[in-house]
Coordinates of C-alpha atoms in Angstrom, one line a residue:
M224 CA 18.0 -16.9 -19.4
A225 CA 20.3 -20.0 -19.2
E226 CA 22.0 -20.8 -15.9
D227 CA 25.4 -20.2 -17.4
E228 CA 24.3 -16.8 -18.8
M229 CA 23.3 -15.7 -15.2
K230 CA 26.6 -16.6 -13.5
G231 CA 28.0 -13.1 -13.7
L232 CA 24.9 -11.3 -12.8
P233 CA 24.6 -9.9 -9.1
K234 CA 22.5 -12.4 -7.1
V235 CA 19.0 -11.2 -5.5
L236 CA 17.3 -13.5 -3.2
V237 CA 13.5 -13.3 -3.6
L238 CA 11.4 -13.8 -0.6
G239 CA 7.8 -14.0 -0.5
P240 CA 7.7 -13.4 -3.4
P241 CA 6.0 -10.1 -3.7
L242 CA 3.0 -9.8 -5.9
C243 CA 4.8 -7.7 -8.5
F244 CA 7.8 -10.2 -8.8
P245 CA 6.8 -11.8 -12.3
S246 CA 6.7 -8.3 -13.7
I247 CA 10.1 -7.3 -12.1
Q248 CA 11.7 -10.7 -13.3
S249 CA 10.4 -10.0 -16.9
L250 CA 12.0 -6.5 -16.7
Y251 CA 15.3 -7.1 -15.0
S252 CA 16.2 -10.8 -15.4
H253 CA 19.0 -9.6 -17.7
K254 CA 20.5 -7.6 -15.0
F255 CA 20.1 -9.8 -11.8
H256 CA 20.2 -13.5 -11.2
F257 CA 17.0 -13.9 -9.1
L258 CA 17.1 -16.8 -6.6
K259 CA 13.6 -18.2 -6.0
P260 CA 13.4 -20.4 -2.9
H261 CA 9.5 -20.4 -3.0
L262 CA 9.9 -22.6 -6.1
S263 CA 12.0 -25.1 -4.2
D264 CA 11.0 -27.9 -1.8
L265 CA 14.1 -27.2 0.2
S266 CA 14.0 -25.1 3.5
L267 CA 15.5 -21.5 3.1
Q268 CA 18.6 -22.6 5.0
D269 CA 19.3 -25.7 2.8
F270 CA 18.3 -23.5 -0.3
L271 CA 20.9 -20.9 0.7
H272 CA 23.6 -23.5 1.4
H273 CA 23.2 -24.7 -2.3
H274 CA 23.4 -21.1 -3.6
R275 CA 26.5 -20.2 -1.4
P276 CA 25.3 -17.4 1.1
P277 CA 28.5 -15.3 0.9
S278 CA 27.7 -14.5 -2.7
I279 CA 24.2 -13.1 -2.0
T280 CA 24.3 -9.3 -1.3
A281 CA 20.7 -8.2 -1.9
I282 CA 16.9 -9.3 -0.9
L283 CA 13.8 -8.6 -2.8
C284 CA 10.6 -9.2 -0.8
G285 CA 7.2 -8.0 -0.1
A286 CA 5.1 -7.3 3.0
N287 CA 4.0 -11.0 3.1
Y288 CA 7.6 -12.1 4.3
S289 CA 9.1 -11.5 7.7
I290 CA 12.7 -10.5 7.5
T291 CA 13.8 -11.5 11.0
A292 CA 17.2 -11.5 12.5
E293 CA 17.3 -15.2 12.0
V294 CA 16.7 -14.8 8.3
L295 CA 19.5 -12.1 8.1
H296 CA 21.8 -14.2 10.0
L297 CA 21.7 -16.8 7.1
L298 CA 23.1 -14.0 4.7
P299 CA 26.6 -12.9 6.0
S300 CA 27.2 -10.8 3.0
L301 CA 23.8 -9.1 2.7
R302 CA 24.2 -5.3 2.2
L303 CA 20.6 -4.4 0.6
L304 CA 17.0 -5.2 1.4
V305 CA 14.4 -4.1 -1.1
T306 CA 10.8 -4.4 0.0
C307 CA 8.0 -3.6 -2.4
S308 CA 5.8 -2.3 0.3
A309 CA 5.4 1.2 1.9
G310 CA 5.4 -0.3 5.3
T311 CA 8.4 -2.0 7.0
N312 CA 7.0 -3.7 10.1
H313 CA 7.8 -7.0 8.7
V314 CA 11.6 -6.2 8.6
D315 CA 13.8 -6.2 11.6
L316 CA 15.2 -2.7 11.0
R317 CA 17.3 -2.6 14.0
E318 CA 19.2 -5.5 13.0
C319 CA 19.6 -4.2 9.6
R320 CA 21.2 -1.2 11.0
R321 CA 23.4 -3.3 13.3
R322 CA 24.7 -5.1 10.3
G323 CA 25.0 -2.1 8.0
I324 CA 22.2 -3.3 5.6
Q325 CA 20.6 -0.6 3.6
V326 CA 16.8 -0.8 3.2
A327 CA 14.7 0.6 0.4
S328 CA 10.7 0.7 0.4
A329 CA 8.0 1.9 -1.9
G330 CA 8.4 5.2 -0.1
P331 CA 5.4 7.7 -0.9
L332 CA 4.7 5.9 -4.2
F333 CA 1.4 4.4 -2.9
S334 CA 0.2 7.4 -0.9
E335 CA -2.4 8.9 -3.4
D336 CA -3.9 5.5 -4.0
V337 CA -4.0 4.5 -0.3
A338 CA -5.6 7.9 0.6
D339 CA -8.2 7.4 -2.3
T340 CA -9.2 4.2 -0.7
A341 CA -9.4 5.6 2.8
V342 CA -11.8 8.1 1.7
A343 CA -13.7 5.5 -0.4
L344 CA -14.2 3.3 2.7
L345 CA -15.4 6.3 4.7
I346 CA -18.0 7.5 2.2
D347 CA -19.0 3.9 1.5
G348 CA -19.4 3.1 5.3
M349 CA -21.1 6.4 6.3
R350 CA -23.5 6.6 3.3
K351 CA -24.1 2.8 3.4
I352 CA -23.3 2.3 -0.4
S353 CA -22.2 -1.3 -0.3
A354 CA -25.0 -2.0 2.3
A355 CA -27.6 -0.4 -0.1
D356 CA -26.2 -2.5 -2.9
R357 CA -26.8 -5.8 -1.0
W358 CA -30.2 -4.6 0.4
L359 CA -31.3 -3.7 -3.1
R360 CA -30.2 -6.9 -4.7
T361 CA -32.1 -9.1 -2.1
Q362 CA -35.0 -7.0 -1.0
N363 CA -36.1 -5.7 -4.6
L364 CA -37.0 -9.3 -5.4
H365 CA -39.6 -9.1 -2.7
N366 CA -41.0 -5.6 -3.8
T367 CA -39.9 -4.1 -0.4
P368 CA -40.6 -0.4 -0.1
W369 CA -37.4 1.5 -0.7
D370 CA -37.9 3.9 2.2
L371 CA -37.3 0.9 4.7
F372 CA -33.5 1.1 3.9
P373 CA -31.8 2.9 6.9
F374 CA -30.4 6.3 6.8
G375 CA -26.8 6.8 6.3
S376 CA -24.7 9.8 7.9
K377 CA -23.4 12.8 5.9
L378 CA -19.6 13.1 5.5
S379 CA -19.3 16.9 5.0
G380 CA -18.6 18.9 8.1
K381 CA -17.4 15.9 10.2
Q382 CA -14.5 16.1 12.7
V383 CA -11.9 13.7 11.3
G384 CA -8.9 12.8 13.4
I385 CA -6.0 11.3 11.4
V386 CA -3.6 9.1 13.3
G387 CA -0.3 9.5 11.5
L388 CA 0.1 12.6 9.5
G389 CA 3.0 11.3 7.1
S390 CA 2.6 11.2 3.4
I391 CA -0.6 9.1 3.4
G392 CA -2.2 11.0 6.2
M393 CA -1.6 14.4 4.5
E394 CA -3.1 13.1 1.2
V395 CA -6.2 11.9 3.3
A396 CA -6.5 15.3 5.0
K397 CA -6.3 17.1 1.6
R398 CA -9.0 15.0 0.2
L399 CA -11.3 15.4 3.1
E400 CA -10.9 19.2 3.3
C401 CA -12.7 19.2 -0.1
F402 CA -15.7 17.6 1.7
G403 CA -15.7 20.3 4.3
C404 CA -14.5 18.0 6.9
I405 CA -12.6 19.5 9.9
I406 CA -9.2 17.9 10.4
S407 CA -7.1 17.2 13.4
Y408 CA -4.3 14.7 14.1
N409 CA -2.0 12.6 16.2
S410 CA 1.5 11.8 15.1
K411 CA 4.8 11.0 16.6
H412 CA 5.7 14.7 16.6
K413 CA 3.8 18.0 16.0
K414 CA 4.1 19.1 12.3
T415 CA 5.3 22.7 12.2
R416 CA 4.1 23.3 8.6
V417 CA 0.4 22.3 9.0
S418 CA -2.2 24.2 10.9
Y419 CA -4.4 21.4 11.9
P420 CA -4.8 21.0 15.7
F421 CA -2.3 18.4 17.1
Y422 CA -3.1 16.1 19.9
S423 CA -0.4 14.1 21.6
S424 CA -3.0 11.5 22.9
V425 CA -5.1 9.3 20.6
I426 CA -7.8 9.1 23.4
E427 CA -8.0 12.9 23.3
L428 CA -8.2 13.0 19.6
A429 CA -11.0 10.4 19.6
T430 CA -12.9 12.3 22.1
T431 CA -13.1 15.4 19.8
C432 CA -13.9 13.4 16.5
D433 CA -16.6 11.7 14.5
V434 CA -14.1 9.8 12.5
L435 CA -10.6 8.3 13.0
V436 CA -8.5 7.4 9.9
L437 CA -5.4 5.3 10.7
C438 CA -2.4 6.1 8.6
C439 CA 0.6 5.5 10.8
E440 CA 3.2 2.6 10.8
L441 CA 2.9 -0.5 12.9
N442 CA 5.7 -0.8 15.3
E443 CA 6.2 -1.5 19.2
Q444 CA 4.6 2.0 20.1
T445 CA 1.6 1.8 17.7
K446 CA 0.6 -1.8 18.3
H447 CA -3.0 -1.7 19.4
I448 CA -2.9 2.0 19.6
I449 CA -6.7 1.8 18.9
N450 CA -7.9 0.0 22.0
R451 CA -11.4 -0.3 23.7
E452 CA -10.7 3.0 25.4
V453 CA -10.1 4.7 22.4
I454 CA -13.0 3.3 20.6
L455 CA -15.3 4.1 23.5
A456 CA -14.0 7.6 23.4
L457 CA -14.9 7.9 19.9
G458 CA -18.5 7.2 20.7
K459 CA -21.6 5.3 19.4
G460 CA -21.7 7.4 16.2
G461 CA -18.0 7.2 15.4
F462 CA -16.4 5.6 12.5
I463 CA -12.8 4.2 12.1
V464 CA -11.0 3.6 8.8
N465 CA -7.8 1.6 8.8
I466 CA -5.6 1.6 5.9
G467 CA -2.3 1.4 8.0
R468 CA -1.8 -2.2 9.3
G469 CA -4.3 -4.6 11.0
G470 CA -2.3 -4.5 14.2
L471 CA -2.9 -0.8 15.0
I472 CA -6.3 -2.0 16.2
D473 CA -7.1 -4.4 18.9
E474 CA -9.3 -6.4 16.5
K475 CA -11.1 -8.5 19.3
E476 CA -12.1 -5.2 20.9
L477 CA -13.3 -3.7 17.8
V478 CA -15.4 -6.5 16.9
K479 CA -16.8 -6.7 20.4
C480 CA -17.5 -2.9 20.3
L481 CA -19.3 -3.1 17.0
M482 CA -21.4 -6.0 18.2
E483 CA -22.3 -4.1 21.3
G484 CA -23.1 -1.0 19.3
E485 CA -20.5 1.2 21.0
I486 CA -19.3 2.4 17.6
G487 CA -21.1 3.3 14.5
G488 CA -19.0 1.4 12.0
A489 CA -15.8 0.6 10.3
G490 CA -13.9 0.7 7.0
L491 CA -11.0 -2.0 7.1
D492 CA -8.4 -2.6 4.3
V493 CA -6.1 -4.5 6.8
F494 CA -6.5 -7.0 9.5
E495 CA -4.6 -8.3 12.4
N496 CA -3.9 -11.7 11.4
E497 CA -4.2 -11.7 7.5
P498 CA -5.5 -13.5 5.5
H499 CA -7.8 -14.3 8.5
V500 CA -10.8 -11.9 8.8
P501 CA -13.0 -12.2 12.0
Q502 CA -16.2 -14.0 10.8
E503 CA -18.4 -11.6 12.7
L504 CA -17.4 -8.7 10.5
F505 CA -19.0 -10.5 7.4
E506 CA -22.4 -10.3 8.9
M507 CA -22.1 -6.5 9.7
N508 CA -23.9 -4.0 7.3
N509 CA -21.9 -1.1 9.0
V510 CA -18.6 -2.5 8.1
V511 CA -16.9 -2.2 4.8
L512 CA -14.1 -4.6 4.1
S513 CA -11.3 -4.7 1.5
P514 CA -8.5 -7.4 1.1
H515 CA -5.5 -5.1 1.8
S516 CA -5.6 -3.7 -1.6
A517 CA -5.6 0.0 -1.0
A518 CA -2.1 0.3 -2.7
I519 CA -2.9 -1.8 -5.6
T520 CA -3.9 0.0 -8.8
K521 CA -2.8 -0.9 -12.4
E522 CA -0.8 2.3 -12.4
S523 CA 0.9 1.7 -9.1
F524 CA 1.7 -1.9 -9.9
V525 CA 3.8 -0.8 -13.0
N526 CA 5.5 2.0 -10.8
I527 CA 6.5 -0.4 -8.0
C528 CA 8.2 -2.7 -10.4
E529 CA 10.3 0.2 -11.8
L530 CA 11.0 1.6 -8.4
A531 CA 12.2 -1.8 -6.9
G532 CA 14.3 -2.4 -10.0
G533 CA 15.7 1.0 -9.9
N534 CA 16.8 0.6 -6.2
L535 CA 18.5 -2.6 -7.1
E536 CA 20.3 -0.9 -10.1
A537 CA 21.4 2.1 -7.9
F538 CA 22.7 -0.2 -5.2
F539 CA 24.8 -2.3 -7.7
S540 CA 26.1 0.8 -9.4
N541 CA 27.1 2.3 -6.0
K542 CA 24.7 5.1 -6.3
P543 CA 22.3 6.3 -3.7
L544 CA 19.0 4.4 -3.2
I545 CA 16.0 6.2 -4.7
T546 CA 13.7 5.5 -1.6
P547 CA 15.9 4.7 1.4
V548 CA 14.5 3.9 4.7
M549 CA 15.7 5.7 7.7
L550 CA 16.8 2.9 10.2
P551 CA 16.2 3.3 14.0
E552 CA 19.0 4.1 16.4

């Protein structure tokens, strides 16, 4: 669309950009004027100065861009922030509340896909599927007897502790119950509508479990919620799956405990300093790694494009957001 044709369209500042932005742009460029600083050599401040900040009322971003108070300060007329992620730890939500900025996220859109990945990582790690694949590709060349491959562990009957029993945690629990796993959980509050045992302490939860699955948000209270003490409480045969955020685990301590044999293994879709992954993890056959892709399926990719566009449409039509985020007091 030509520049003069976009003049009357609502301006949306695109930060990141989110992975799905090219598709969003193709679907909604006739409705919104997308401003793309990632294509400019200018700093964000200079870019905004050129595009008149008072005329920009909405941001579209992904989890790969930090929306700090400093960024928000550059946009005095901002009233909406749409993130194409379920998590919101990259957004200063308190500042958004203070300034009256509405926030919309992916909500529960990715819950089933992320839960599928959590279970896949757990099965893969415990039954050593990826490790077996690597072993067979290399050892079969030397006619190594197959019975030399080490045993895995069964999943059925395992005590699984879920940290964060929100929409993703519930989907994980539902799937693991089908494997005969015994579910318990830790969450900000006890859930009155579920019968799973509740533990207010993550250490107590770890002490009773064979597996921990991390599904909670990353915030000031949950950063490094899995530390050395929790890992040791889980025990030498324990397994950790993280499909939440990398900062939920003290990554240095996890690597150390894995190297020392203090824990059985881990399935990790997220890392503390993405895209950096500790080199030691690549050498471990008891660790399964995934590039923060738990939420990405062909179907969810299409759905998030429609949802993000739908939230923008709702805002500029003075309608309620589809997936609003509750802002902290």
